[in-house]
Short mmCIF file of C-alpha atoms in Angstrom, two decimals:
data_model
loop_
_atom_site.label_atom_id
_atom_site.label_comp_id
_atom_site.label_asym_id
_atom_site.label_seq_id
_atom_site.Cartn_x
_atom_site.Cartn_y
_atom_site.Cartn_z
CA MET A 108 -40.95 40.67 10.63
CA GLU A 109 -43.91 40.15 8.32
CA LEU A 110 -43.52 36.49 9.12
CA GLN A 111 -44.08 36.93 12.87
CA SER A 112 -47.28 39.03 12.04
CA LEU A 113 -48.60 36.42 9.63
CA ASN A 114 -48.05 33.85 12.38
CA ARG A 115 -49.79 36.37 14.81
CA GLU A 116 -53.02 36.30 12.36
CA LYS A 117 -53.18 32.48 12.05
CA PHE A 118 -53.00 31.82 15.48
CA PHE A 119 -55.77 34.93 16.39
CA ASN A 120 -57.65 33.48 13.48
CA SER A 121 -57.50 29.78 15.23
CA LEU A 122 -58.14 31.09 18.83
CA ARG A 123 -61.16 33.12 17.67
CA GLU A 124 -62.54 30.20 15.79
CA HIS A 125 -62.31 27.83 18.81
CA LEU A 126 -63.61 30.32 21.22
CA THR A 127 -66.65 30.66 19.10
CA SER A 128 -67.21 26.96 18.56
CA CYS A 129 -67.31 26.76 22.44
CA ALA A 130 -69.66 29.55 22.58
CA ARG A 131 -67.28 31.51 24.86
CA PRO A 132 -66.86 35.65 24.41
CA LEU A 133 -63.96 36.96 22.24
CA GLN A 134 -62.90 38.85 24.80
CA GLY A 135 -59.57 39.04 26.66
CA PHE A 136 -55.92 38.86 26.02
CA VAL A 137 -53.23 36.53 25.32
CA LEU A 138 -50.23 37.00 27.46
CA LEU A 139 -46.82 35.61 26.80
CA GLN A 140 -43.68 36.09 28.88
CA GLY A 141 -40.44 35.95 26.77
CA GLY A 142 -37.09 34.58 27.96
CA GLU A 143 -34.85 36.08 30.36
CA GLU A 144 -31.12 36.45 30.40
CA GLN A 145 -28.95 33.41 32.19
CA THR A 146 -26.05 33.64 34.15
CA ARG A 147 -23.12 31.20 34.27
CA HIS A 148 -24.10 29.43 37.43
CA CYS A 149 -23.17 32.04 40.62
CA THR A 150 -21.25 34.34 38.13
CA ASP A 151 -22.19 37.55 36.20
CA HIS A 152 -21.19 35.72 32.67
CA LEU A 153 -24.06 36.19 30.74
CA GLU A 154 -24.78 33.28 28.71
CA LEU A 155 -25.55 34.41 24.70
CA PHE A 156 -29.51 34.71 24.85
CA ARG A 157 -31.90 33.07 22.52
CA GLN A 158 -35.42 33.69 22.91
CA GLU A 159 -38.26 31.63 24.12
CA SER A 160 -39.61 29.44 21.01
CA TYR A 161 -43.52 30.38 21.33
CA PHE A 162 -42.81 34.22 22.02
CA ALA A 163 -40.47 34.03 19.07
CA TYR A 164 -42.82 32.42 16.72
CA LEU A 165 -45.42 35.09 17.72
CA PHE A 166 -43.50 38.17 18.07
CA GLY A 167 -39.81 37.37 16.97
CA VAL A 168 -38.27 39.63 19.89
CA GLU A 169 -34.64 39.18 20.05
CA GLU A 170 -33.89 40.83 23.26
CA PRO A 171 -34.60 39.32 26.89
CA GLY A 172 -37.10 40.59 29.44
CA PHE A 173 -40.10 41.35 27.35
CA TYR A 174 -43.81 40.17 27.29
CA GLY A 175 -46.32 40.20 24.26
CA ALA A 176 -50.32 40.10 24.21
CA ILE A 177 -52.87 40.11 21.71
CA ASP A 178 -56.18 41.79 21.99
CA ILE A 179 -58.82 38.80 21.61
CA ALA A 180 -61.55 41.28 20.54
CA SER A 181 -59.26 43.36 18.12
CA GLY A 182 -56.14 41.46 17.21
CA LYS A 183 -54.19 44.48 18.30
CA SER A 184 -50.57 43.01 19.42
CA MET A 185 -48.68 44.53 22.27
CA LEU A 186 -45.01 44.22 23.44
CA PHE A 187 -44.21 45.37 26.74
CA ALA A 188 -40.33 46.23 27.25
CA PRO A 189 -38.29 45.99 30.25
CA ARG A 190 -37.55 49.71 31.86
CA LEU A 191 -33.71 49.62 31.62
CA PRO A 192 -31.40 51.71 33.86
CA ALA A 193 -29.82 54.63 32.91
CA ASP A 194 -26.07 52.97 33.09
CA TYR A 195 -27.38 50.37 30.61
CA ALA A 196 -26.03 52.67 27.90
CA VAL A 197 -22.88 52.79 29.26
CA TRP A 198 -22.35 49.26 29.76
CA MET A 199 -24.52 47.80 26.72
CA GLY A 200 -25.10 50.38 24.38
CA GLU A 201 -27.99 52.67 23.56
CA ILE A 202 -31.17 52.42 25.24
CA LYS A 203 -33.83 52.23 22.58
CA PRO A 204 -36.84 54.45 22.76
CA LEU A 205 -40.36 52.42 22.62
CA SER A 206 -41.16 53.60 19.18
CA HIS A 207 -37.94 51.42 17.65
CA PHE A 208 -39.33 48.58 19.03
CA GLN A 209 -42.90 49.29 17.73
CA GLU A 210 -41.25 49.98 14.35
CA LYS A 211 -38.86 46.76 14.52
CA TYR A 212 -41.40 44.18 15.62
CA LYS A 213 -44.46 45.46 13.55
CA VAL A 214 -46.82 45.70 16.33
CA SER A 215 -49.67 47.92 17.27
CA GLN A 216 -48.30 49.40 20.63
CA VAL A 217 -45.35 49.19 23.02
CA PHE A 218 -45.14 49.96 26.60
CA TYR A 219 -42.98 49.09 29.60
CA THR A 220 -43.06 45.79 31.57
CA ASP A 221 -44.10 47.83 34.80
CA GLU A 222 -46.99 48.76 33.28
CA ILE A 223 -48.84 45.43 32.18
CA LYS A 224 -51.72 45.67 34.76
CA GLU A 225 -52.66 49.24 33.98
CA VAL A 226 -52.15 48.92 29.96
CA LEU A 227 -54.32 45.68 29.89
CA PHE A 228 -57.33 46.87 32.09
CA ASP A 229 -57.50 50.29 29.84
CA GLN A 230 -57.45 48.58 26.82
CA TYR A 231 -60.06 46.08 27.82
CA GLN A 232 -63.52 47.07 26.28
CA ALA A 233 -65.94 44.77 27.71
CA THR A 234 -67.48 44.59 31.67
CA GLY A 235 -65.81 42.74 34.63
CA THR A 236 -62.54 41.31 34.92
CA PRO A 237 -60.06 40.95 32.07
CA LEU A 238 -59.20 36.96 31.22
CA LEU A 239 -55.68 36.52 30.37
CA PHE A 240 -55.09 33.30 28.20
CA LEU A 241 -51.42 32.14 29.77
CA LEU A 242 -49.28 29.65 27.75
CA HIS A 243 -49.22 26.15 29.98
CA GLY A 244 -49.08 22.96 28.73
CA LEU A 245 -46.55 19.78 28.03
CA ASN A 246 -43.83 19.39 25.77
CA THR A 247 -43.93 16.01 24.79
CA ASP A 248 -40.31 15.86 23.84
CA SER A 249 -38.60 17.15 26.79
CA ASN A 250 -41.71 16.11 29.32
CA LYS A 251 -41.16 19.74 30.54
CA TYR A 252 -44.41 22.31 31.13
CA SER A 253 -44.21 25.64 29.22
CA LYS A 254 -44.11 28.71 31.65
CA PRO A 255 -47.09 30.98 32.05
CA ALA A 256 -46.40 34.51 32.10
CA GLU A 257 -46.25 36.02 35.66
CA PHE A 258 -46.19 39.69 36.51
CA GLN A 259 -47.22 41.82 39.55
CA GLY A 260 -50.71 42.54 39.94
CA ILE A 261 -51.54 39.26 37.71
CA GLU A 262 -53.97 38.32 40.73
CA LYS A 263 -56.15 41.09 39.93
CA PHE A 264 -56.90 39.27 36.26
CA GLN A 265 -58.96 35.91 35.50
CA THR A 266 -56.75 33.42 34.10
CA ASP A 267 -57.06 30.63 31.54
CA LEU A 268 -54.18 28.05 31.55
CA ASN A 269 -55.70 25.30 29.14
CA THR A 270 -56.76 26.68 25.95
CA LEU A 271 -53.66 28.83 24.40
CA HIS A 272 -51.14 25.89 24.17
CA PRO A 273 -52.49 23.25 22.17
CA ILE A 274 -54.13 25.73 19.80
CA LEU A 275 -50.53 27.58 19.70
CA THR A 276 -48.58 24.56 19.04
CA GLU A 277 -50.98 23.20 16.61
CA CYS A 278 -50.53 26.83 14.41
CA ARG A 279 -46.51 25.71 15.06
CA VAL A 280 -47.10 22.48 13.40
CA ILE A 281 -48.30 23.78 9.48
CA LYS A 282 -45.50 25.80 8.21
CA SER A 283 -46.49 28.93 5.93
CA ASP A 284 -44.42 29.79 2.98
CA LEU A 285 -42.04 32.25 5.09
CA GLU A 286 -41.21 29.38 7.60
CA ILE A 287 -40.63 27.03 4.73
CA ALA A 288 -38.23 30.11 3.17
CA LEU A 289 -36.55 30.48 6.56
CA ILE A 290 -35.84 26.39 7.09
CA GLN A 291 -35.01 26.17 3.68
CA TYR A 292 -32.22 28.94 4.13
CA ALA A 293 -31.00 27.29 7.18
CA ASN A 294 -30.66 24.10 5.14
CA ASP A 295 -29.00 25.64 2.46
CA ILE A 296 -26.18 27.25 4.37
CA SER A 297 -25.88 23.99 6.40
CA SER A 298 -25.68 21.77 3.34
CA GLU A 299 -23.04 23.93 2.16
CA ALA A 300 -21.00 23.50 5.52
CA HIS A 301 -21.62 19.91 5.44
CA VAL A 302 -19.81 19.35 1.91
CA GLU A 303 -17.31 21.52 3.25
CA VAL A 304 -16.74 19.79 6.31
CA MET A 305 -16.39 16.57 4.20
CA ARG A 306 -13.95 17.70 1.71
CA LYS A 307 -11.41 18.71 4.64
CA THR A 308 -12.07 15.84 6.56
CA LYS A 309 -8.79 13.82 7.13
CA VAL A 310 -6.94 11.05 9.23
CA GLY A 311 -5.31 12.51 12.02
CA MET A 312 -7.66 15.39 12.61
CA LYS A 313 -9.56 15.85 15.78
CA GLU A 314 -13.61 15.72 15.69
CA TYR A 315 -13.76 18.95 17.19
CA GLN A 316 -11.98 20.34 14.14
CA LEU A 317 -14.89 19.31 12.15
CA GLU A 318 -17.44 20.81 14.42
CA SER A 319 -15.23 23.91 14.30
CA MET A 320 -15.06 24.00 10.67
CA PHE A 321 -19.12 23.81 10.46
CA LEU A 322 -19.75 26.64 12.84
CA HIS A 323 -17.30 28.74 11.01
CA HIS A 324 -19.30 28.40 7.78
CA THR A 325 -22.36 28.91 9.00
CA TYR A 326 -21.96 32.11 10.65
CA MET A 327 -19.18 33.34 8.45
CA TYR A 328 -21.36 32.73 5.38
CA GLY A 329 -24.96 32.59 6.64
CA GLY A 330 -25.09 34.89 9.60
CA CYS A 331 -26.07 32.19 11.60
CA ARG A 332 -25.10 32.93 15.35
CA HIS A 333 -26.91 30.11 17.07
CA CYS A 334 -27.09 26.30 16.03
CA SER A 335 -30.14 24.43 16.13
CA TYR A 336 -28.59 22.00 18.62
CA THR A 337 -24.98 20.87 20.15
CA CYS A 338 -23.29 19.35 17.11
CA ILE A 339 -22.73 15.58 17.04
CA CYS A 340 -19.26 14.97 15.47
CA ALA A 341 -18.90 11.14 16.35
CA THR A 342 -16.06 8.78 14.43
CA GLY A 343 -15.50 5.41 14.68
CA ASP A 344 -17.20 3.56 17.66
CA ASN A 345 -18.68 7.10 18.73
CA SER A 346 -20.79 6.93 15.73
CA ALA A 347 -23.13 4.29 17.75
CA VAL A 348 -23.59 6.72 20.48
CA LEU A 349 -27.03 8.36 19.61
CA HIS A 350 -26.60 11.87 21.40
CA TYR A 351 -22.55 12.15 21.25
CA GLY A 352 -21.16 15.87 21.72
CA HIS A 353 -22.32 16.35 24.88
CA ALA A 354 -19.93 17.56 27.76
CA ALA A 355 -19.09 14.16 29.25
CA ALA A 356 -18.39 13.08 25.10
CA PRO A 357 -17.01 16.32 23.79
CA ASN A 358 -15.97 15.46 20.29
CA ASP A 359 -12.51 15.06 20.74
CA LYS A 360 -11.52 11.84 19.56
CA THR A 361 -8.69 11.55 17.05
CA LEU A 362 -9.83 10.57 13.78
CA GLN A 363 -8.35 7.28 12.63
CA GLU A 364 -7.88 5.17 9.15
CA GLY A 365 -11.09 3.13 8.54
CA ASP A 366 -13.44 5.29 10.89
CA MET A 367 -16.92 6.25 9.65
CA ALA A 368 -17.86 9.84 10.40
CA LEU A 369 -21.12 10.42 11.70
CA LEU A 370 -22.08 14.53 11.91
CA ASP A 371 -25.32 15.51 12.75
CA MET A 372 -25.37 19.63 12.83
CA GLY A 373 -27.61 22.14 11.67
CA ALA A 374 -27.89 25.94 11.58
CA GLU A 375 -30.58 28.15 13.08
CA TYR A 376 -31.52 31.41 11.40
CA HIS A 377 -34.04 33.98 12.55
CA PHE A 378 -34.98 31.44 15.11
CA TYR A 379 -35.85 28.75 12.72
CA GLY A 380 -33.51 25.65 12.24
CA SER A 381 -32.18 22.81 10.40
CA ASP A 382 -31.06 19.30 11.23
CA ILE A 383 -28.98 17.45 8.75
CA THR A 384 -26.77 14.02 9.65
CA CYS A 385 -24.05 13.36 7.07
CA SER A 386 -21.86 9.71 7.23
CA PHE A 387 -18.88 8.93 5.40
CA PRO A 388 -15.64 7.18 5.81
CA VAL A 389 -12.92 9.57 6.84
CA ASN A 390 -10.18 8.62 4.57
CA GLY A 391 -12.90 9.35 1.40
CA LYS A 392 -13.08 5.91 0.34
CA PHE A 393 -16.03 3.32 1.35
CA THR A 394 -15.00 0.05 2.31
CA HIS A 395 -17.20 -3.07 1.59
CA ASP A 396 -18.29 -3.04 4.90
CA GLN A 397 -19.05 0.53 5.37
CA SER A 398 -21.02 0.31 1.86
CA LEU A 399 -22.96 -2.34 3.61
CA VAL A 400 -24.41 -0.64 6.37
CA TYR A 401 -24.57 2.83 4.32
CA THR A 402 -26.63 1.43 1.78
CA ALA A 403 -28.88 -0.09 4.23
CA VAL A 404 -29.34 3.14 5.81
CA LEU A 405 -29.67 5.11 2.39
CA ASP A 406 -32.22 2.73 0.63
CA ALA A 407 -34.40 3.05 4.05
CA HIS A 408 -33.96 7.39 3.87
CA ASP A 409 -35.01 7.11 0.04
CA ALA A 410 -37.96 4.54 0.38
CA VAL A 411 -39.75 6.68 2.99
CA ILE A 412 -39.39 9.85 1.36
CA SER A 413 -40.81 8.22 -1.77
CA ALA A 414 -43.63 6.79 0.40
CA MET A 415 -44.37 9.96 2.28
CA ARG A 416 -47.53 12.07 1.48
CA PRO A 417 -50.47 13.53 3.56
CA GLY A 418 -52.22 10.96 5.41
CA VAL A 419 -49.20 8.48 5.84
CA SER A 420 -48.77 7.18 9.17
CA TRP A 421 -45.58 8.36 10.77
CA VAL A 422 -45.56 4.94 12.81
CA ASP A 423 -45.64 3.13 9.19
CA MET A 424 -42.74 5.15 7.94
CA HIS A 425 -40.68 4.30 10.89
CA LYS A 426 -41.58 0.38 10.16
CA LEU A 427 -40.90 0.90 6.64
CA ALA A 428 -37.29 1.99 7.64
CA GLU A 429 -36.90 -0.72 9.58
CA ARG A 430 -37.77 -3.05 7.19
CA VAL A 431 -35.62 -1.92 4.85
CA ILE A 432 -32.59 -2.28 6.80
CA LEU A 433 -33.45 -5.41 8.21
CA GLU A 434 -33.62 -6.86 4.87
CA SER A 435 -30.41 -5.07 3.65
CA LEU A 436 -28.45 -6.83 6.74
CA LYS A 437 -29.93 -10.19 5.78
CA LYS A 438 -28.51 -9.81 2.25
CA GLY A 439 -25.24 -8.70 3.74
CA HIS A 440 -25.32 -11.89 5.75
CA LEU A 441 -25.35 -10.19 9.25
CA LEU A 442 -29.18 -11.54 9.86
CA VAL A 443 -30.86 -15.05 8.97
CA GLY A 444 -34.35 -16.11 9.00
CA ASP A 445 -37.64 -14.55 7.75
CA VAL A 446 -37.90 -10.92 7.88
CA ASP A 447 -41.42 -10.74 8.66
CA LYS A 448 -40.69 -12.57 11.85
CA MET A 449 -37.83 -10.17 12.55
CA MET A 450 -40.59 -7.07 12.30
CA VAL A 451 -42.73 -9.04 14.76
CA GLU A 452 -40.15 -9.63 17.51
CA ARG A 453 -39.03 -5.84 16.74
CA LEU A 454 -35.37 -6.86 15.62
CA GLY A 455 -34.96 -3.31 14.14
CA ALA A 456 -35.10 -1.49 17.47
CA ILE A 457 -31.86 -3.49 18.14
CA PHE A 458 -30.04 -1.28 15.13
CA MET A 459 -32.08 1.89 15.01
CA PRO A 460 -33.47 2.48 18.63
CA HIS A 461 -34.44 5.89 18.13
CA GLY A 462 -37.67 7.38 16.33
CA LEU A 463 -37.29 7.81 12.57
CA GLY A 464 -37.80 11.51 12.85
CA HIS A 465 -39.23 14.38 14.28
CA LEU A 466 -41.30 17.86 13.56
CA LEU A 467 -38.88 20.76 12.73
CA GLY A 468 -39.08 24.59 12.85
CA ILE A 469 -38.58 27.07 15.53
CA ASP A 470 -37.33 24.27 17.76
CA THR A 471 -35.08 21.45 16.34
CA HIS A 472 -38.00 18.77 18.40
CA ASP A 473 -40.51 21.15 16.98
CA PRO A 474 -43.69 20.62 19.54
CA GLY A 475 -47.12 19.00 18.33
CA GLY A 476 -46.02 15.28 17.88
CA TYR A 477 -48.68 14.08 20.25
CA LEU A 478 -52.11 15.67 20.34
CA LYS A 479 -53.59 15.77 23.72
CA GLY A 480 -55.01 12.13 24.43
CA ALA A 481 -52.58 10.51 21.98
CA GLU A 482 -50.59 7.46 23.48
CA ARG A 483 -47.21 7.12 22.46
CA PRO A 484 -46.37 3.71 21.20
CA LYS A 485 -44.99 1.12 23.92
CA GLU A 486 -43.03 -1.30 21.61
CA PRO A 487 -39.20 -1.16 21.32
CA GLY A 488 -38.09 1.54 19.03
CA LEU A 489 -41.97 2.91 18.37
CA SER A 490 -41.60 4.44 22.01
CA SER A 491 -38.53 6.69 21.15
CA LEU A 492 -40.93 8.03 18.04
CA ARG A 493 -41.43 11.88 18.69
CA THR A 494 -44.62 11.68 16.77
CA SER A 495 -47.26 8.90 15.94
CA ARG A 496 -49.20 11.49 13.52
CA LYS A 497 -50.27 11.24 10.35
CA LEU A 498 -48.75 13.59 7.90
CA LEU A 499 -50.52 16.81 6.85
CA LYS A 500 -49.50 19.07 3.98
CA GLY A 501 -47.10 21.86 5.37
CA MET A 502 -45.32 19.56 8.06
CA VAL A 503 -41.44 19.65 8.49
CA ILE A 504 -40.16 16.64 9.49
CA THR A 505 -36.82 15.06 9.76
CA VAL A 506 -36.44 11.83 7.90
CA GLU A 507 -32.95 9.84 10.10
CA PRO A 508 -32.72 6.44 9.78
CA GLY A 509 -30.04 4.61 10.99
CA CYS A 510 -27.90 1.74 11.84
CA TYR A 511 -25.94 1.08 14.79
CA PHE A 512 -23.95 -1.57 16.46
CA ILE A 513 -24.42 -0.70 20.39
CA ASP A 514 -22.95 -3.44 22.64
CA ALA A 515 -25.47 -2.45 25.09
CA LEU A 516 -28.26 -3.64 22.95
CA LEU A 517 -26.44 -6.13 21.01
CA LEU A 518 -24.98 -8.64 23.65
CA PRO A 519 -28.88 -9.19 25.36
CA ALA A 520 -30.12 -10.05 21.99
CA LEU A 521 -27.73 -12.52 21.17
CA GLU A 522 -28.41 -14.17 24.32
CA SER A 523 -32.41 -13.68 23.93
CA PRO A 524 -34.25 -16.91 23.25
CA ALA A 525 -36.66 -14.71 21.05
CA VAL A 526 -34.27 -13.11 18.55
CA SER A 527 -30.68 -14.79 18.59
CA GLU A 528 -31.92 -17.09 16.00
CA PHE A 529 -31.61 -14.17 13.65
CA PHE A 530 -28.23 -13.37 14.28
CA ASN A 531 -25.38 -14.57 12.39
CA PRO A 532 -23.10 -14.28 15.30
CA VAL A 533 -19.55 -14.38 13.37
CA GLU A 534 -20.53 -11.20 11.20
CA ILE A 535 -22.44 -9.48 13.77
CA ASN A 536 -19.40 -9.71 16.18
CA ARG A 537 -17.13 -8.82 13.47
CA PHE A 538 -19.11 -5.43 13.17
CA ARG A 539 -19.36 -4.80 16.98
CA ALA A 540 -16.62 -1.92 16.86
CA PHE A 541 -18.09 -0.61 13.60
CA GLY A 542 -20.09 2.13 14.78
CA GLY A 543 -23.08 3.60 12.99
CA VAL A 544 -24.38 5.27 10.17
CA ARG A 545 -27.40 7.66 10.31
CA ILE A 546 -28.65 9.84 6.81
CA GLU A 547 -30.70 12.63 8.30
CA SER A 548 -32.98 15.45 5.72
CA ASP A 549 -35.33 17.71 6.47
CA VAL A 550 -38.31 17.10 4.24
CA ILE A 551 -41.56 19.12 3.75
CA VAL A 552 -44.85 17.49 3.16
CA THR A 553 -46.77 18.77 0.25
CA SER A 554 -50.10 18.00 -1.49
CA SER A 555 -48.99 15.01 -3.12
CA GLY A 556 -45.63 14.13 -1.77
CA CYS A 557 -42.87 15.81 -0.43
CA VAL A 558 -39.87 17.95 -1.02
CA ASN A 559 -36.21 16.91 0.42
CA MET A 560 -35.14 20.81 1.73
CA SER A 561 -31.37 19.29 2.44
CA LYS A 562 -28.89 19.37 -0.37
CA CYS A 563 -25.93 17.01 0.75
CA PRO A 564 -24.04 14.23 -1.37
CA ARG A 565 -25.89 10.92 -0.35
CA LYS A 566 -24.63 8.46 -2.79
CA ILE A 567 -21.55 6.58 -2.35
CA GLU A 568 -20.25 7.93 -5.82
CA GLU A 569 -21.13 11.29 -5.02
CA ILE A 570 -19.59 11.18 -1.40
CA GLU A 571 -16.25 9.82 -2.73
CA ALA A 572 -16.24 12.05 -5.54
CA VAL A 573 -16.86 15.30 -3.41
CA MET A 574 -14.04 14.05 -1.05
CA ALA A 575 -11.85 13.77 -3.65
CA GLY A 576 -12.44 17.42 -4.85
CA VAL A 577 -15.03 17.30 -7.16
CA PRO A 578 -17.31 20.40 -7.23
CA TRP A 579 -21.13 20.15 -5.49
CA PRO A 580 -23.39 20.09 -6.62
CA ILE A 581 -21.73 17.59 -9.35
CA ILE A 582 -22.69 18.48 -12.97
CA LYS A 583 -22.78 15.55 -15.22
CA THR A 584 -21.28 16.08 -18.44
CA THR A 585 -23.56 14.89 -21.42
CA PHE A 586 -22.45 14.26 -25.02
CA PRO A 587 -24.48 14.17 -28.10
CA SER A 588 -25.35 10.89 -29.93
CA GLU A 589 -24.91 10.30 -33.25
CA ASP A 590 -28.64 11.27 -33.76
CA GLY A 591 -27.95 14.52 -32.29
CA GLN A 592 -30.10 13.97 -29.07
CA VAL A 593 -28.16 14.27 -25.57
#
């Protein structure tokens, strides 16, 4: 739990610095409520519990029903555990003493949740009514608000609903070395699993078999019980469905000769996740058309990673990816005309309607993409960006350009006076059943550039070699020349 201790220290210092700058007293308590177990609708079937993310960031508690507090005056951390009934021991296992949680989670003190009011009043060193800083703020990815803590007796306290959320969110944006190590671990096991799936993919299989192989590998060999998100295992025309894999499209198509696969899957370990997408032909060999689209996306992916560094605008990175893809499609004769004019008319959004990437950490779409007061771009494509910020050292962000042939976007564009002139209709119509390609890597921004944390085959020759049975990573054989140089 060293990681959560460091997270608390980082947050504590940030909060005290903010309060000092506002000439506010360094008194009161931060109070967060952890997640509760959920049953399946009206049944008694308990869904597998996963902790609320802000609570996980500060306390790392795996069990449901906890509260956590930090004394702003002293920095002392407290957990409040649910008082379990005696028959819990019969059905669920040993009832752990409070000392177990104090030792496991490395906090200063542990009490029961029915003692919150009394404990906080007893611990308060100042005069007057204690102030509770509660978590309340907008998640700009989900457009939902975080839930402030509630408990019996909270009306006896003063409460602040505005201070905590932006400070704690910004702490989550910049990753520490230990956080990066966890994200790297999740990337390593997920990359291994993607390669394993790539090797075993065959025409005639079902999409869900690819998902199953991924889940087995990350759990069996990585101890990853949770996935970062629902797996997207799309083949053929399904690969143009951006969030395929949900209940109404449940990864159940049979793989056909000539299909491309788009597999977007990432494992989670100790709350921290990964988010990786690989695209490849299900038969192991790229056709000319598949190579054309895949190369367009790979070139965009590589161009962005080469350009990333602190201070770079993420909006500019998105536009760079669009430009590279449009230039490639023009070179492949799908598009005609001036690429600069295509950019002005936002033609790139027809082929890549989603944003280039998103912050990654405890949540797949980690918070902090839009600071308070920041406006989301309104132009097509750019309006889907999950952040418009300039890059900072320590950010982990996904780079996931894509090129898709989506009738719902293509057909109106082909009839639009503003953009129809850019299309070669014969070639575009030939690609309408193609589906799409996405390549996604998780990237950490460094002081002078960035590092790609994902370790999957990306080049066409690498993918074909791995699918043919060559070990990964590919070790290149070198031979000495006549002068003895390698």
